PDB file of C-alpha atoms in Angstrom:
ATOM      1  CA  THR A   1     121.893 -25.176 274.914  1.00  0.00           C
ATOM      2  CA  TYR A   2     119.019 -22.846 274.034  1.00  0.00           C
ATOM      3  CA  ILE A   3     117.721 -22.831 277.604  1.00  0.00           C
ATOM      4  CA  ASN A   4     121.124 -21.761 278.886  1.00  0.00           C
ATOM      5  CA  MET A   5     121.476 -19.172 276.136  1.00  0.00           C
ATOM      6  CA  ASN A   6     118.224 -17.580 277.319  1.00  0.00           C
ATOM      7  CA  TYR A   7     120.004 -16.680 280.545  1.00  0.00           C
ATOM      8  CA  LEU A   8     122.489 -14.537 278.630  1.00  0.00           C
ATOM      9  CA  GLU A   9     122.067 -10.807 278.397  1.00  0.00           C
ATOM     10  CA  ASN A  10     121.876  -9.659 274.772  1.00  0.00           C
ATOM     11  CA  GLN A  11     123.405  -6.278 273.899  1.00  0.00           C
ATOM     12  CA  LYS A  12     123.475  -5.697 270.145  1.00  0.00           C
ATOM     13  CA  MET A  13     125.825  -8.399 268.795  1.00  0.00           C
ATOM     14  CA  ILE A  14     127.307  -9.280 272.181  1.00  0.00           C
ATOM     15  CA  MET A  15     126.061 -11.931 274.600  1.00  0.00           C
ATOM     16  CA  ILE A  16     126.884 -11.219 278.245  1.00  0.00           C
ATOM     17  CA  ALA A  17     126.873 -13.873 280.955  1.00  0.00           C
ATOM     18  CA  HIS A  18     127.062 -13.189 284.669  1.00  0.00           C
ATOM     19  CA  LEU A  19     128.288 -16.208 286.599  1.00  0.00           C
ATOM     20  CA  TRP A  20     129.993 -17.381 289.720  1.00  0.00           C
ATOM     21  CA  ILE A  21     133.039 -19.613 289.605  1.00  0.00           C
ATOM     22  CA  ALA A  22     135.264 -20.963 292.361  1.00  0.00           C
ATOM     23  CA  LYS A  23     138.769 -19.481 292.450  1.00  0.00           C
ATOM     24  CA  ASP A  24     140.290 -22.942 292.148  1.00  0.00           C
ATOM     25  CA  SER A  25     138.341 -23.634 288.943  1.00  0.00           C
ATOM     26  CA  PHE A  26     139.144 -20.361 287.187  1.00  0.00           C
ATOM     27  CA  GLY A  27     142.271 -21.683 285.457  1.00  0.00           C
ATOM     28  CA  GLN A  28     140.312 -24.641 284.077  1.00  0.00           C
ATOM     29  CA  LEU A  29     137.636 -22.255 282.780  1.00  0.00           C
ATOM     30  CA  LEU A  30     140.236 -20.242 280.892  1.00  0.00           C
ATOM     31  CA  LYS A  31     141.523 -23.427 279.225  1.00  0.00           C
ATOM     32  CA  GLU A  32     138.039 -24.539 278.168  1.00  0.00           C
ATOM     33  CA  LEU A  33     136.746 -21.253 276.747  1.00  0.00           C
ATOM     34  CA  PRO A  34     137.521 -20.303 273.160  1.00  0.00           C
ATOM     35  CA  SER A  35     140.018 -17.500 272.566  1.00  0.00           C
ATOM     36  CA  PHE A  36     137.431 -14.966 271.300  1.00  0.00           C
ATOM     37  CA  VAL A  37     135.643 -14.911 274.682  1.00  0.00           C
ATOM     38  CA  ASN A  38     136.437 -11.784 276.672  1.00  0.00           C
ATOM     39  CA  ILE A  39     136.415 -12.163 280.455  1.00  0.00           C
ATOM     40  CA  ARG A  40     135.999  -9.240 282.839  1.00  0.00           C
ATOM     41  CA  LEU A  41     136.097  -9.839 286.562  1.00  0.00           C
ATOM     42  CA  LYS A  42     134.101  -7.618 288.841  1.00  0.00           C
ATOM     43  CA  THR A  43     133.039  -7.643 292.435  1.00  0.00           C
ATOM     44  CA  THR A  44     129.460  -7.559 293.572  1.00  0.00           C
ATOM     45  CA  SER A  45     127.565  -7.109 296.796  1.00  0.00           C
ATOM     46  CA  LYS A  46     125.377 -10.147 296.114  1.00  0.00           C
ATOM     47  CA  LYS A  47     125.929 -13.237 298.207  1.00  0.00           C
ATOM     48  CA  PRO A  48     127.680 -16.002 296.266  1.00  0.00           C
ATOM     49  CA  PRO A  49     126.019 -19.399 295.873  1.00  0.00           C
ATOM     50  CA  THR A  50     126.881 -22.296 298.133  1.00  0.00           C
ATOM     51  CA  HIS A  51     129.797 -24.436 296.987  1.00  0.00           C
ATOM     52  CA  PHE A  52     131.298 -27.390 298.821  1.00  0.00           C
ATOM     53  CA  GLU A  53     134.400 -29.240 297.706  1.00  0.00           C
ATOM     54  CA  LEU A  54     133.368 -32.893 297.567  1.00  0.00           C
ATOM     55  CA  ASN A  55     135.255 -36.130 297.056  1.00  0.00           C
ATOM     56  CA  ASP A  56     134.209 -39.758 296.638  1.00  0.00           C
ATOM     57  CA  PHE A  57     133.722 -40.162 300.380  1.00  0.00           C
ATOM     58  CA  THR A  58     131.747 -36.999 301.181  1.00  0.00           C
ATOM     59  CA  ALA A  59     129.601 -36.774 298.015  1.00  0.00           C
ATOM     60  CA  PRO A  60     126.855 -39.312 298.984  1.00  0.00           C
ATOM     61  CA  PHE A  61     126.462 -37.748 302.428  1.00  0.00           C
ATOM     62  CA  GLN A  62     126.150 -34.291 300.872  1.00  0.00           C
ATOM     63  CA  GLU A  63     123.481 -35.673 298.525  1.00  0.00           C
ATOM     64  CA  ILE A  64     121.479 -36.865 301.540  1.00  0.00           C
ATOM     65  CA  VAL A  65     121.698 -33.397 303.097  1.00  0.00           C
ATOM     66  CA  ASP A  66     120.812 -31.683 299.808  1.00  0.00           C
ATOM     67  CA  THR A  67     117.545 -33.621 299.596  1.00  0.00           C
ATOM     68  CA  TYR A  68     116.385 -31.568 302.591  1.00  0.00           C
ATOM     69  CA  GLY A  69     117.846 -28.273 301.339  1.00  0.00           C
ATOM     70  CA  THR A  70     121.147 -26.632 300.519  1.00  0.00           C
ATOM     71  CA  PRO A  71     122.603 -24.336 303.174  1.00  0.00           C
ATOM     72  CA  ARG A  72     123.135 -20.688 302.263  1.00  0.00           C
ATOM     73  CA  TYR A  73     126.553 -19.189 301.696  1.00  0.00           C
ATOM     74  CA  GLY A  74     128.445 -18.871 304.968  1.00  0.00           C
ATOM     75  CA  GLU A  75     126.324 -21.389 306.894  1.00  0.00           C
ATOM     76  CA  VAL A  76     127.725 -24.532 308.455  1.00  0.00           C
ATOM     77  CA  ASN A  77     127.658 -27.550 306.168  1.00  0.00           C
ATOM     78  CA  PRO A  78     125.461 -30.210 307.827  1.00  0.00           C
ATOM     79  CA  GLY A  79     126.985 -32.805 305.492  1.00  0.00           C
ATOM     80  CA  LEU A  80     129.932 -33.081 307.891  1.00  0.00           C
ATOM     81  CA  PHE A  81     127.583 -34.141 310.688  1.00  0.00           C
ATOM     82  CA  ALA A  82     125.790 -36.555 308.359  1.00  0.00           C
ATOM     83  CA  ILE A  83     129.058 -38.428 307.765  1.00  0.00           C
ATOM     84  CA  SER A  84     129.050 -39.740 311.327  1.00  0.00           C
ATOM     85  CA  PHE A  85     125.414 -39.563 312.418  1.00  0.00           C
ATOM     86  CA  PHE A  86     123.635 -41.047 309.398  1.00  0.00           C
ATOM     87  CA  PRO A  87     125.476 -44.424 309.398  1.00  0.00           C
ATOM     88  CA  PHE A  88     125.358 -44.562 313.204  1.00  0.00           C
ATOM     89  CA  LEU A  89     121.609 -43.985 313.365  1.00  0.00           C
ATOM     90  CA  PHE A  90     121.115 -46.469 310.526  1.00  0.00           C
ATOM     91  CA  GLY A  91     123.048 -49.035 312.590  1.00  0.00           C
ATOM     92  CA  VAL A  92     120.927 -48.337 315.667  1.00  0.00           C
ATOM     93  CA  MET A  93     117.769 -48.786 313.591  1.00  0.00           C
ATOM     94  CA  PHE A  94     118.975 -51.813 311.564  1.00  0.00           C
ATOM     95  CA  GLY A  95     121.154 -53.509 314.193  1.00  0.00           C
ATOM     96  CA  ASP A  96     121.546 -57.157 313.190  1.00  0.00           C
ATOM     97  CA  ILE A  97     124.722 -59.236 312.962  1.00  0.00           C
ATOM     98  CA  GLY A  98     123.578 -61.152 309.880  1.00  0.00           C
ATOM     99  CA  HIS A  99     122.002 -58.362 307.873  1.00  0.00           C
ATOM    100  CA  GLY A 100     124.711 -55.890 308.895  1.00  0.00           C
ATOM    101  CA  GLY A 101     127.371 -58.445 307.972  1.00  0.00           C
ATOM    102  CA  VAL A 102     125.865 -58.881 304.511  1.00  0.00           C
ATOM    103  CA  LEU A 103     125.743 -55.107 304.054  1.00  0.00           C
ATOM    104  CA  LEU A 104     129.333 -54.836 305.328  1.00  0.00           C
ATOM    105  CA  ALA A 105     130.491 -57.516 302.888  1.00  0.00           C
ATOM    106  CA  ILE A 106     128.764 -55.704 300.009  1.00  0.00           C
ATOM    107  CA  GLY A 107     130.443 -52.452 301.084  1.00  0.00           C
ATOM    108  CA  VAL A 108     133.886 -54.092 301.181  1.00  0.00           C
ATOM    109  CA  TYR A 109     133.283 -55.644 297.756  1.00  0.00           C
ATOM    110  CA  LEU A 110     132.214 -52.287 296.309  1.00  0.00           C
ATOM    111  CA  CYS A 111     135.353 -50.621 297.684  1.00  0.00           C
ATOM    112  CA  TYR A 112     137.671 -53.165 296.065  1.00  0.00           C
ATOM    113  CA  ASP A 113     135.898 -53.837 292.742  1.00  0.00           C
ATOM    114  CA  GLN A 114     137.127 -51.116 290.370  1.00  0.00           C
ATOM    115  CA  PRO A 115     135.555 -52.496 287.118  1.00  0.00           C
ATOM    116  CA  LEU A 116     132.184 -51.827 288.748  1.00  0.00           C
ATOM    117  CA  LYS A 117     132.972 -48.120 288.428  1.00  0.00           C
ATOM    118  CA  LYS A 118     132.347 -48.227 284.679  1.00  0.00           C
ATOM    119  CA  SER A 119     129.451 -50.681 284.633  1.00  0.00           C
ATOM    120  CA  MET A 120     127.410 -49.278 287.567  1.00  0.00           C
ATOM    121  CA  PRO A 121     128.680 -45.802 288.528  1.00  0.00           C
ATOM    122  CA  ALA A 122     125.701 -44.990 290.786  1.00  0.00           C
ATOM    123  CA  ILE A 123     126.349 -48.029 292.996  1.00  0.00           C
ATOM    124  CA  HIS A 124     130.088 -47.375 292.943  1.00  0.00           C
ATOM    125  CA  GLY A 125     129.458 -43.788 294.116  1.00  0.00           C
ATOM    126  CA  ILE A 126     127.839 -44.889 297.392  1.00  0.00           C
ATOM    127  CA  ARG A 127     130.405 -47.556 298.287  1.00  0.00           C
ATOM    128  CA  TYR A 128     131.718 -45.769 301.390  1.00  0.00           C
ATOM    129  CA  LEU A 129     128.200 -45.029 302.601  1.00  0.00           C
ATOM    130  CA  VAL A 130     127.252 -48.720 302.309  1.00  0.00           C
ATOM    131  CA  LEU A 131     130.495 -49.744 304.020  1.00  0.00           C
ATOM    132  CA  MET A 132     129.879 -47.457 306.997  1.00  0.00           C
ATOM    133  CA  MET A 133     126.206 -48.408 307.295  1.00  0.00           C
ATOM    134  CA  GLY A 134     127.150 -52.099 307.262  1.00  0.00           C
ATOM    135  CA  THR A 135     129.841 -51.552 309.900  1.00  0.00           C
ATOM    136  CA  PHE A 136     127.492 -49.762 312.276  1.00  0.00           C
ATOM    137  CA  ALA A 137     124.641 -52.242 311.696  1.00  0.00           C
ATOM    138  CA  PHE A 138     127.004 -55.180 312.341  1.00  0.00           C
ATOM    139  CA  PHE A 139     128.300 -53.526 315.514  1.00  0.00           C
ATOM    140  CA  ALA A 140     124.810 -52.691 316.800  1.00  0.00           C
ATOM    141  CA  GLY A 141     123.749 -56.276 316.049  1.00  0.00           C
ATOM    142  CA  TRP A 142     126.363 -57.512 318.511  1.00  0.00           C
ATOM    143  CA  ILE A 143     125.063 -55.107 321.125  1.00  0.00           C
ATOM    144  CA  TYR A 144     121.461 -56.197 320.482  1.00  0.00           C
ATOM    145  CA  ASN A 145     122.461 -59.919 320.317  1.00  0.00           C
ATOM    146  CA  ASP A 146     120.462 -60.351 317.109  1.00  0.00           C
ATOM    147  CA  PHE A 147     121.424 -62.590 314.161  1.00  0.00           C
ATOM    148  CA  PHE A 148     119.009 -62.565 311.177  1.00  0.00           C
ATOM    149  CA  SER A 149     116.228 -61.609 313.632  1.00  0.00           C
ATOM    150  CA  ILE A 150     117.018 -64.591 315.855  1.00  0.00           C
ATOM    151  CA  PRO A 151     117.918 -63.606 319.415  1.00  0.00           C
ATOM    152  CA  LEU A 152     121.319 -64.801 320.607  1.00  0.00           C
ATOM    153  CA  ASN A 153     122.577 -65.112 324.140  1.00  0.00           C
ATOM    154  CA  VAL A 154     126.268 -64.561 323.402  1.00  0.00           C
ATOM    155  CA  PHE A 155     127.209 -62.446 326.392  1.00  0.00           C
ATOM    156  CA  GLY A 156     124.722 -63.793 328.883  1.00  0.00           C
ATOM    157  CA  SER A 157     122.453 -61.679 331.058  1.00  0.00           C
ATOM    158  CA  CYS A 158     122.989 -59.777 334.274  1.00  0.00           C
ATOM    159  CA  TYR A 159     119.439 -60.562 335.354  1.00  0.00           C
ATOM    160  CA  ALA A 160     118.538 -63.741 337.240  1.00  0.00           C
ATOM    161  CA  GLU A 161     116.106 -65.947 335.391  1.00  0.00           C
TER     162      GLU A 161
END
């Protein structure tokens, strides 16, 4: 609390805060603030901070992107590209029918087990990421003909032996 209060501008007996808030969240802010707080809206020439609307599906992918840096306001969100490319490249790297199948089964279990949400929220938050990584790894395993690191000859070979 004291750290955040140090950001406030002190003018006599009044504390002034300058902040950004999304238009969609403004009504919620008005409900949460006490009645003695006076709000004045003003425009500024400063660039606003980056804000992305996230849901349960897109949040883990955005976290992966944010580990490398947050894009500036007005830039393209690379999190949208990470949704398709990250699980695909994981599957290409980890392609195995057995290991991918285990990861796929864990992802399906995480998507259907709602009590896990309260007991292990961090694991529950990445359920769609695990599901997609397992799907791509399982699929790539069939292409590589690899089951728990044991080569399979399911589809045969086009080369004469």
